[in-house]
Amino acid sequence: MSFPLELKYTKDHEWLRIEGGFAYVGITYFAQGELGDIVYVDVDTEGEDLESEAVFGSVEAVKTVSDLFMPLNGKVIEFNELLEDSPELINSDPYGDGWIIKVSIDDVTALDHLLSSEDYQKLVD
Amino acid sequence: MKNLALSKTHEALGGKMVDYAGFYMPVQYEGVKVEHKAVREAVGVFDVSHMGEIFISGKEASIFLQYITSNDVKKLTPGSIQYSCLPNLENGIVDDILVYMLAEELYLLVVNASNLDKDYKWLSDNNSFDCLIENKSSEYSLLAVQGPDTIELLSKLTNENLEEIKYYNFIKGNLSEIDDVIISRTGYTGEFGFELYVKNNDAIKLWNSLFSTSVTIKPIGLAARDTLRLEKGFCLYGNDINDKTSPLEANLGWITKLNTNFINSDNLQKQKVEGLNKLLVGFEVLDKGVARNGYNILDLNNNHIGNVTSGTMSPTLNKAIGMAYINIAFLNSGKRDFLVQVRNKKILARLISLPFVK
């Protein structure tokens, strides 16, 4: 199991890498392990302003499908095009090339509500 | 939740364990794609000890089975096996089962774990015959060894001539120094393989011996079991068939011998004459996305015409496939393309013939 210290986490098993006014969002190592082999990532909310907890897409594993939730209020700026042809990147590199969307951050105070690496680790242990 | 004889072994191997039909079982080890491929191209072993074993014995055992099952029991000889179903009185299916003829007046029914209690009650309630029904499910373990390398592997563990055992036949023999193993040329993957029935206290010995030869074998979880069976178009009870689906609508006419006068055969005969309302068919998804159990099916004019019963991404074909009940009217129209409602969007799918993987 891996929980990079520099990332923020949500109870929905997503991670955020904050870069300036933006965040890259993906699902955690734990989440990809629970889902199994990812076969398709469906994100059709690019360009949309969404509220925290809104569904921004879904990931299809061989056996199951799981919704993806906005970790905070913001706009979906970009969908990771690599996932169009290689959804398995979420399994092989969940914190790197397996990122799913880039979002703009409307309100930086929202970041305070996210989990630290330590908090998230406690959640899944 | 009950443990199988090998539950701890699966845990130690790193299997992801789940509650399946009340048993603590591995859903996957390395990953469903790798496991699926191992069975199609080499060999894998499934612990399917959750399956139920019900023995039917006595003078009228065969008469009882001819009455309670849909297939023609008279076709069985000692050493042969039949796929069959237990029809109910409402044109549905109590369970789909295997019937083993062990000897004259002695049969073994292998049933779905989730239906075991229901089946036992159904059999008992309908037993007005001179025969005994014994549920020995908790005494037996069942390992399915499946894949093209099966013979090479198992021939290192037994002196029995496995190549002589025909499809849907079995022998009782010594394997891995265990006596009286039921070596059954059956499986749920569509690959060459055997299913091995042993008493629980021999299960660990058998499992370990399968991993002791020079032939590489992988342990396979329930997730790959499902993708393997679906690629071959095999029905899964609870998904594709249930208490309300007719064996005729489920394309199980080939195991429904209406002339054998079984329970509810008159009504099924009537259904056949009057015509079916829907049929279980195979489809592939043309758009991106995966169709799953329960999703609605619409024609291109958005009229509801059916429902998905099983769906997955096929690891062999690398495309989404599924089975569905679709209205006869649509099927008779000659149209092949339709829509599957996947949450908030509709994706295009097309009828294709089963099996998906030949």
Coordinates of C-alpha atoms in Angstrom, one line a residue:
Chain A
M1 CA 0.0 0.0 0.0
S2 CA 1.3 3.5 -0.7
F3 CA 0.2 6.9 0.6
P4 CA 2.4 9.7 -0.8
L5 CA 2.9 12.3 1.9
E6 CA 2.7 15.3 -0.5
L7 CA -0.9 14.4 -1.6
K8 CA -4.3 15.2 -0.1
Y9 CA -7.0 12.5 0.1
T10 CA -10.8 12.1 0.4
K11 CA -12.9 9.6 2.1
D12 CA -14.0 8.5 -1.4
H13 CA -10.5 7.2 -2.0
E14 CA -9.4 10.0 -4.3
W15 CA -6.1 11.9 -4.1
L16 CA -5.2 15.5 -5.1
R17 CA -1.9 17.0 -6.1
I18 CA -2.1 20.7 -5.5
E19 CA -0.2 22.8 -8.1
G20 CA -0.9 26.5 -7.8
G21 CA -4.6 27.2 -8.3
F22 CA -5.1 23.7 -9.7
A23 CA -5.3 20.2 -8.5
Y24 CA -4.7 16.9 -10.3
V25 CA -7.2 14.3 -9.1
G26 CA -7.0 10.5 -9.3
I27 CA -8.0 7.4 -7.3
T28 CA -5.7 5.9 -4.6
Y29 CA -3.6 2.8 -4.7
F30 CA -6.1 1.3 -2.3
A31 CA -9.1 2.1 -4.6
Q32 CA -7.5 0.7 -7.7
G33 CA -6.7 -2.5 -5.8
E34 CA -10.3 -2.8 -4.7
L35 CA -11.7 -2.2 -8.2
G36 CA -9.3 -4.6 -9.9
D37 CA -8.3 -4.2 -13.6
I38 CA -9.6 -0.9 -14.9
V39 CA -11.0 -1.2 -18.5
Y40 CA -12.6 2.1 -19.2
V41 CA -12.6 5.6 -17.7
D42 CA -15.7 7.8 -18.5
V43 CA -15.3 11.5 -18.0
D44 CA -17.6 13.8 -20.0
T45 CA -17.6 16.8 -17.7
E46 CA -14.6 18.6 -19.1
G47 CA -15.2 22.3 -19.0
E48 CA -18.0 22.0 -16.4
D49 CA -18.2 23.8 -13.1
L50 CA -19.1 21.2 -10.5
E51 CA -19.8 21.2 -6.8
S52 CA -17.9 19.2 -4.3
E53 CA -19.3 15.6 -4.2
A54 CA -20.8 15.9 -7.7
V55 CA -20.2 12.9 -10.0
F56 CA -17.6 13.9 -12.6
G57 CA -17.2 10.5 -14.2
S58 CA -16.9 6.8 -13.6
V59 CA -14.3 4.1 -13.8
E60 CA -15.2 0.7 -15.1
A61 CA -13.3 -2.3 -13.9
V62 CA -13.9 -5.8 -15.3
K63 CA -16.3 -6.6 -12.6
T64 CA -17.7 -3.4 -11.4
V65 CA -18.2 0.3 -12.0
S66 CA -17.5 3.1 -9.6
D67 CA -18.5 6.8 -9.7
L68 CA -15.9 9.5 -9.4
F69 CA -16.7 12.4 -7.1
M70 CA -15.5 16.0 -7.2
P71 CA -13.3 16.5 -4.1
L72 CA -14.1 20.2 -4.0
N73 CA -16.0 22.9 -5.8
G74 CA -14.3 23.7 -9.1
K75 CA -14.1 23.4 -12.9
V76 CA -12.9 20.3 -14.7
I77 CA -10.1 21.8 -16.8
E78 CA -8.7 18.7 -18.3
F79 CA -9.2 14.9 -18.6
N80 CA -6.1 12.8 -18.8
E81 CA -6.1 11.7 -22.5
L82 CA -3.7 8.9 -21.8
L83 CA -6.5 7.1 -20.1
E84 CA -8.5 6.9 -23.4
D85 CA -6.3 4.2 -24.7
S86 CA -4.6 3.1 -21.5
P87 CA -7.1 3.0 -18.6
E88 CA -4.8 0.4 -17.0
L89 CA -2.5 3.3 -16.0
I90 CA -4.8 3.8 -13.1
N91 CA -3.7 0.3 -11.8
S92 CA 0.0 0.6 -12.7
D93 CA 0.7 4.2 -11.8
P94 CA -2.3 5.5 -9.8
Y95 CA -0.4 8.6 -8.4
G96 CA 1.4 9.4 -11.6
D97 CA 0.3 8.8 -15.2
G98 CA -3.0 7.4 -13.9
W99 CA -4.3 10.9 -12.8
I100 CA -7.8 11.4 -14.1
I101 CA -8.7 15.1 -14.1
K102 CA -7.2 18.5 -13.5
V103 CA -9.5 20.9 -11.7
S104 CA -9.4 24.5 -10.8
I105 CA -9.7 25.3 -7.2
D106 CA -12.5 27.9 -6.4
D107 CA -11.8 28.3 -2.8
V108 CA -8.5 27.3 -1.2
T109 CA -10.1 27.0 2.3
A110 CA -11.8 23.8 0.9
L111 CA -8.4 22.2 1.0
D112 CA -8.5 22.2 4.8
H113 CA -11.3 19.7 4.7
L114 CA -9.2 17.1 2.8
L115 CA -7.4 14.3 4.5
S116 CA -3.7 14.1 5.1
S117 CA -1.7 11.0 4.1
E118 CA -1.8 9.9 7.7
D119 CA -5.5 10.4 8.1
Y120 CA -6.3 8.6 4.9
Q121 CA -4.0 5.7 5.9
K122 CA -6.0 5.3 9.1
L123 CA -9.2 5.3 7.1
V124 CA -8.3 2.3 5.0
D125 CA -6.3 0.3 7.6
Chain B
M1 CA -20.0 -16.8 6.6
K2 CA -18.5 -20.3 6.3
N3 CA -14.9 -21.2 5.6
L4 CA -13.9 -23.6 2.9
A5 CA -11.2 -26.2 3.6
L6 CA -8.9 -24.0 1.6
S7 CA -9.9 -20.5 2.7
K8 CA -6.8 -19.9 4.8
T9 CA -4.7 -21.2 1.9
H10 CA -6.2 -18.6 -0.5
E11 CA -5.6 -15.9 2.1
A12 CA -2.0 -16.9 2.5
L13 CA -1.6 -16.8 -1.3
G14 CA -2.8 -13.1 -1.3
G15 CA -6.2 -13.8 -2.6
K16 CA -8.7 -11.0 -2.2
M17 CA -11.4 -12.6 -0.1
V18 CA -15.1 -11.9 -0.3
D19 CA -18.4 -13.4 1.0
Y20 CA -19.8 -15.3 -2.0
A21 CA -23.0 -17.3 -1.4
G22 CA -22.1 -17.4 2.3
F23 CA -18.6 -18.7 1.8
Y24 CA -15.2 -16.9 2.4
M25 CA -13.7 -17.2 -1.1
P26 CA -11.1 -15.6 -3.3
V27 CA -12.4 -13.2 -5.9
Q28 CA -9.0 -12.7 -7.4
Y29 CA -5.3 -13.2 -6.8
E30 CA -3.0 -11.4 -9.3
G31 CA -5.8 -9.8 -11.3
V32 CA -8.7 -10.9 -13.4
K33 CA -7.0 -10.3 -16.8
V34 CA -3.9 -12.3 -15.9
E35 CA -5.9 -15.1 -14.4
H36 CA -8.3 -15.2 -17.3
K37 CA -5.4 -15.5 -19.8
A38 CA -3.8 -18.2 -17.8
V39 CA -6.9 -20.4 -18.2
R40 CA -7.3 -19.7 -21.9
E41 CA -3.6 -20.3 -22.7
A42 CA -2.1 -22.5 -20.0
V43 CA -3.8 -23.9 -16.9
G44 CA -5.5 -22.6 -13.7
V45 CA -7.2 -24.0 -10.7
F46 CA -10.4 -22.7 -9.1
D47 CA -11.6 -23.6 -5.6
V48 CA -15.3 -24.1 -6.2
S49 CA -15.9 -26.1 -3.0
H50 CA -18.9 -23.9 -2.3
M51 CA -20.9 -25.9 -4.8
G52 CA -23.5 -28.2 -3.3
E53 CA -23.5 -32.0 -3.5
I54 CA -26.8 -33.8 -3.1
F55 CA -26.9 -37.5 -3.4
I56 CA -30.1 -39.3 -4.6
S57 CA -30.2 -43.1 -4.0
G58 CA -32.8 -45.9 -4.0
K59 CA -34.9 -48.0 -6.3
E60 CA -36.9 -45.1 -7.7
A61 CA -33.9 -42.6 -7.9
S62 CA -34.0 -42.5 -11.7
I63 CA -37.8 -42.2 -11.9
F64 CA -37.6 -39.3 -9.3
L65 CA -34.9 -37.6 -11.3
Q66 CA -36.8 -38.0 -14.6
Y67 CA -39.7 -36.2 -12.9
I68 CA -37.7 -33.4 -11.1
T69 CA -35.2 -32.6 -13.8
S70 CA -35.7 -31.3 -17.3
N71 CA -33.2 -33.4 -19.2
D72 CA -33.6 -37.1 -20.1
V73 CA -32.1 -39.0 -17.2
K74 CA -32.6 -42.3 -19.2
K75 CA -29.7 -41.2 -21.4
L76 CA -27.3 -41.4 -18.4
T77 CA -25.1 -44.5 -17.9
P78 CA -22.8 -45.0 -14.9
G79 CA -19.9 -42.7 -15.4
S80 CA -21.7 -40.1 -17.4
I81 CA -22.9 -36.6 -16.5
Q82 CA -25.8 -34.4 -17.7
Y83 CA -26.4 -30.7 -17.5
S84 CA -29.9 -30.2 -16.5
C85 CA -32.3 -27.9 -14.6
L86 CA -34.9 -28.2 -11.9
P87 CA -38.0 -26.6 -13.4
N88 CA -40.5 -25.0 -11.0
L89 CA -44.3 -24.8 -11.5
E90 CA -44.3 -21.2 -12.7
N91 CA -42.3 -21.8 -15.9
G92 CA -39.1 -20.8 -14.1
I93 CA -36.0 -22.5 -12.9
V94 CA -35.3 -23.6 -9.3
D95 CA -31.6 -24.2 -10.3
D96 CA -29.3 -25.4 -13.0
I97 CA -27.4 -28.5 -12.0
L98 CA -25.1 -31.3 -13.0
V99 CA -26.5 -34.9 -12.6
Y100 CA -23.8 -37.6 -12.2
M101 CA -24.8 -41.2 -12.5
L102 CA -22.5 -42.8 -10.0
A103 CA -24.1 -46.3 -10.2
E104 CA -27.5 -47.9 -10.7
E105 CA -29.8 -46.3 -8.2
L106 CA -27.2 -43.7 -7.1
Y107 CA -26.9 -40.2 -8.5
L108 CA -25.0 -37.0 -7.5
L109 CA -26.5 -33.6 -8.1
V110 CA -24.1 -30.7 -8.1
V111 CA -26.0 -27.5 -7.4
N112 CA -25.3 -23.8 -7.0
A113 CA -24.3 -22.9 -3.5
S114 CA -26.7 -20.0 -3.3
N115 CA -29.6 -22.4 -4.1
L116 CA -28.5 -25.3 -1.9
D117 CA -31.2 -24.9 0.8
K118 CA -33.9 -24.1 -1.7
D119 CA -33.0 -27.1 -3.9
Y120 CA -32.9 -29.5 -1.0
K121 CA -36.3 -28.3 0.1
W122 CA -37.7 -28.5 -3.4
L123 CA -36.3 -32.0 -3.9
S124 CA -37.6 -33.2 -0.5
D125 CA -41.0 -31.6 -1.0
N126 CA -41.5 -33.4 -4.3
N127 CA -40.1 -36.7 -3.2
S128 CA -43.1 -39.1 -3.3
F129 CA -40.8 -41.8 -4.6
D130 CA -38.8 -44.6 -3.0
C131 CA -35.5 -42.8 -2.8
L132 CA -33.3 -41.0 -0.3
I133 CA -32.0 -37.4 -0.6
E134 CA -28.8 -36.6 1.2
N135 CA -27.1 -33.2 1.3
K136 CA -23.4 -33.9 1.7
S137 CA -22.2 -30.5 0.6
S138 CA -20.2 -29.8 3.7
E139 CA -18.2 -33.0 3.3
Y140 CA -16.8 -32.3 -0.2
S141 CA -14.3 -29.9 -1.7
L142 CA -14.2 -29.3 -5.5
L143 CA -11.2 -28.0 -7.5
A144 CA -11.6 -27.2 -11.1
V145 CA -8.4 -27.5 -13.2
Q146 CA -9.0 -25.8 -16.5
G147 CA -6.9 -24.8 -19.5
P148 CA -5.0 -26.4 -22.4
D149 CA -2.1 -27.6 -20.1
T150 CA -4.5 -29.5 -17.8
I151 CA -3.6 -33.0 -19.2
E152 CA 0.1 -32.3 -19.0
L153 CA -0.3 -31.3 -15.4
L154 CA -2.7 -33.9 -14.1
S155 CA -1.0 -36.8 -15.9
K156 CA 2.0 -36.2 -13.5
L157 CA -0.3 -36.8 -10.6
T158 CA -2.2 -39.9 -11.7
N159 CA -1.8 -43.1 -13.5
E160 CA -5.4 -43.0 -14.8
N161 CA -5.7 -42.5 -18.5
L162 CA -7.3 -39.0 -18.5
E163 CA -7.4 -38.7 -22.3
E164 CA -9.9 -41.5 -22.4
I165 CA -12.4 -39.6 -20.3
K166 CA -14.9 -38.0 -22.7
Y167 CA -16.5 -34.6 -22.2
Y168 CA -19.3 -34.9 -19.5
N169 CA -17.9 -38.2 -18.3
F170 CA -16.1 -39.1 -15.1
I171 CA -14.1 -41.8 -13.4
K172 CA -13.3 -42.5 -9.7
G173 CA -9.6 -42.9 -9.4
N174 CA -6.4 -42.2 -7.5
L175 CA -4.9 -38.8 -8.0
S176 CA -2.2 -37.1 -5.9
E177 CA -2.2 -40.3 -3.8
I178 CA -5.8 -39.7 -2.9
D179 CA -8.2 -42.6 -3.5
D180 CA -11.7 -42.3 -5.0
V181 CA -11.3 -38.8 -6.4
I182 CA -14.1 -38.1 -8.8
I183 CA -12.3 -36.9 -11.9
S184 CA -14.9 -35.2 -14.0
R185 CA -14.4 -33.9 -17.5
T186 CA -16.5 -30.8 -17.0
G187 CA -16.0 -27.1 -16.3
Y188 CA -17.4 -23.6 -16.5
T189 CA -14.7 -22.0 -18.7
G190 CA -15.2 -23.7 -22.1
E191 CA -11.6 -24.9 -21.9
F192 CA -10.3 -28.4 -21.7
G193 CA -10.3 -29.4 -18.0
F194 CA -11.3 -31.5 -15.2
E195 CA -13.2 -30.9 -12.0
L196 CA -11.9 -32.9 -9.0
Y197 CA -14.1 -33.9 -6.1
V198 CA -12.4 -34.9 -2.8
K199 CA -13.4 -35.1 0.8
N200 CA -12.5 -31.9 2.7
N201 CA -9.6 -33.5 4.6
D202 CA -7.9 -34.2 1.3
A203 CA -8.4 -30.7 -0.2
I204 CA -5.1 -29.1 1.0
K205 CA -3.2 -32.1 -0.1
L206 CA -4.8 -32.0 -3.6
W207 CA -4.3 -28.2 -3.9
N208 CA -0.6 -28.4 -2.9
S209 CA 0.1 -31.3 -5.3
L210 CA -1.3 -29.2 -8.2
F211 CA 1.4 -26.7 -7.5
S212 CA 4.2 -29.3 -7.0
T213 CA 4.8 -30.3 -10.6
S214 CA 7.0 -28.7 -13.3
V215 CA 3.8 -27.4 -15.0
T216 CA 3.1 -23.8 -14.1
I217 CA -0.5 -23.4 -12.8
K218 CA -2.1 -20.2 -11.4
P219 CA -4.8 -20.0 -8.8
I220 CA -7.9 -18.3 -10.3
G221 CA -10.6 -16.3 -8.5
L222 CA -14.3 -15.9 -8.9
A223 CA -13.9 -12.7 -11.1
A224 CA -12.1 -14.6 -13.8
R225 CA -14.5 -17.5 -13.4
D226 CA -17.3 -15.1 -14.4
T227 CA -15.5 -13.5 -17.4
L228 CA -14.4 -17.0 -18.7
R229 CA -18.0 -18.4 -18.5
L230 CA -19.5 -15.3 -20.1
E231 CA -17.2 -15.4 -23.1
K232 CA -18.6 -18.9 -23.7
G233 CA -22.2 -17.8 -23.2
F234 CA -22.8 -20.1 -20.2
C235 CA -25.6 -19.1 -18.0
L236 CA -25.1 -17.9 -14.4
Y237 CA -28.0 -18.6 -12.0
G238 CA -29.1 -15.4 -10.4
N239 CA -28.1 -13.4 -13.5
D240 CA -29.2 -15.0 -16.7
I241 CA -31.6 -17.5 -15.2
N242 CA -33.8 -17.5 -12.1
D243 CA -37.1 -18.6 -10.6
K244 CA -38.9 -16.5 -13.2
T245 CA -37.0 -17.3 -16.4
S246 CA -38.2 -20.1 -18.6
P247 CA -35.5 -22.7 -19.7
L248 CA -36.9 -22.2 -23.2
E249 CA -36.4 -18.4 -23.1
A250 CA -32.9 -19.0 -21.7
N251 CA -31.9 -21.0 -24.7
L252 CA -31.8 -24.2 -22.6
G253 CA -34.2 -26.0 -24.8
W254 CA -31.4 -28.5 -25.5
I255 CA -31.6 -29.7 -21.9
T256 CA -35.4 -29.4 -21.7
K257 CA -36.8 -32.7 -23.1
L258 CA -40.5 -31.9 -23.1
N259 CA -41.4 -35.5 -23.9
T260 CA -39.9 -36.9 -20.7
N261 CA -42.9 -35.8 -18.7
F262 CA -41.1 -33.8 -16.0
I263 CA -42.6 -31.5 -13.4
N264 CA -44.2 -28.6 -15.3
S265 CA -43.4 -30.0 -18.7
D266 CA -47.0 -29.5 -19.9
N267 CA -46.8 -25.8 -19.2
L268 CA -43.5 -25.4 -20.9
Q269 CA -44.9 -27.3 -23.9
K270 CA -47.7 -24.9 -24.0
Q271 CA -45.3 -22.0 -23.8
K272 CA -43.4 -23.4 -26.7
V273 CA -46.5 -23.8 -28.8
E274 CA -47.9 -20.4 -28.0
G275 CA -44.5 -18.7 -28.6
L276 CA -41.9 -17.2 -26.3
N277 CA -42.0 -13.5 -25.3
K278 CA -38.3 -13.0 -25.0
L279 CA -35.0 -14.8 -25.6
L280 CA -31.6 -14.7 -24.0
V281 CA -29.2 -13.4 -26.6
G282 CA -25.6 -12.2 -26.8
F283 CA -24.4 -8.8 -27.7
E284 CA -21.3 -6.7 -28.1
V285 CA -21.0 -3.0 -27.2
L286 CA -20.0 -0.8 -30.1
D287 CA -19.5 2.5 -28.1
K288 CA -17.2 2.9 -25.2
G289 CA -18.6 1.6 -21.9
V290 CA -19.6 -1.6 -20.2
A291 CA -23.2 -3.0 -20.0
R292 CA -24.0 -4.6 -16.8
N293 CA -26.6 -6.8 -15.1
G294 CA -30.0 -5.0 -14.9
Y295 CA -29.3 -2.2 -17.4
N296 CA -32.2 -1.3 -19.6
I297 CA -32.2 -2.0 -23.3
L298 CA -33.9 0.3 -25.8
D299 CA -34.5 0.1 -29.5
L300 CA -33.2 3.0 -31.6
N301 CA -36.5 4.7 -31.1
N302 CA -36.1 4.6 -27.3
N303 CA -38.7 1.9 -26.7
H304 CA -37.8 -0.5 -23.9
I305 CA -37.2 -3.9 -25.4
G306 CA -35.2 -5.8 -22.7
N307 CA -32.7 -6.0 -19.9
V308 CA -29.0 -7.0 -19.6
T309 CA -28.5 -10.1 -17.5
S310 CA -24.7 -10.3 -17.6
G311 CA -22.1 -8.0 -18.9
T312 CA -18.4 -7.5 -18.7
M313 CA -15.3 -6.4 -20.6
S314 CA -14.1 -9.5 -22.4
P315 CA -10.4 -10.0 -21.6
T316 CA -9.9 -12.2 -24.7
L317 CA -11.7 -9.9 -27.2
N318 CA -10.9 -6.7 -25.4
K319 CA -14.4 -5.4 -25.9
A320 CA -17.6 -5.2 -23.8
I321 CA -19.9 -8.2 -24.2
G322 CA -23.1 -9.3 -22.5
M323 CA -26.2 -11.3 -22.5
A324 CA -29.7 -10.0 -22.3
Y325 CA -33.4 -10.9 -22.5
I326 CA -34.8 -9.1 -25.5
N327 CA -38.4 -9.1 -26.8
I328 CA -39.2 -11.6 -29.5
A329 CA -40.8 -8.8 -31.6
F330 CA -37.5 -6.9 -31.8
L331 CA -35.5 -10.1 -32.5
N332 CA -37.9 -11.1 -35.3
S333 CA -37.7 -7.6 -36.9
G334 CA -34.3 -8.5 -38.2
K335 CA -32.8 -5.4 -36.5
R336 CA -29.5 -6.0 -34.8
D337 CA -28.5 -2.6 -33.2
F338 CA -30.0 -1.3 -30.0
L339 CA -29.1 1.0 -27.1
V340 CA -28.1 0.1 -23.6
Q341 CA -28.9 2.7 -20.9
V342 CA -25.7 3.1 -18.9
R343 CA -26.7 5.4 -16.1
N344 CA -27.1 8.8 -17.8
K345 CA -26.1 7.9 -21.3
K346 CA -27.1 5.4 -24.0
I347 CA -24.5 3.4 -25.7
L348 CA -24.9 1.4 -29.0
A349 CA -24.8 -2.4 -28.9
R350 CA -25.3 -5.1 -31.5
L351 CA -26.6 -8.6 -31.4
I352 CA -24.0 -11.3 -32.0
S353 CA -24.2 -15.1 -31.8
L354 CA -23.0 -17.1 -28.8
P355 CA -20.4 -18.1 -27.8
F356 CA -18.4 -14.9 -28.0
V357 CA -15.2 -16.8 -27.9
K358 CA -15.3 -20.0 -30.0

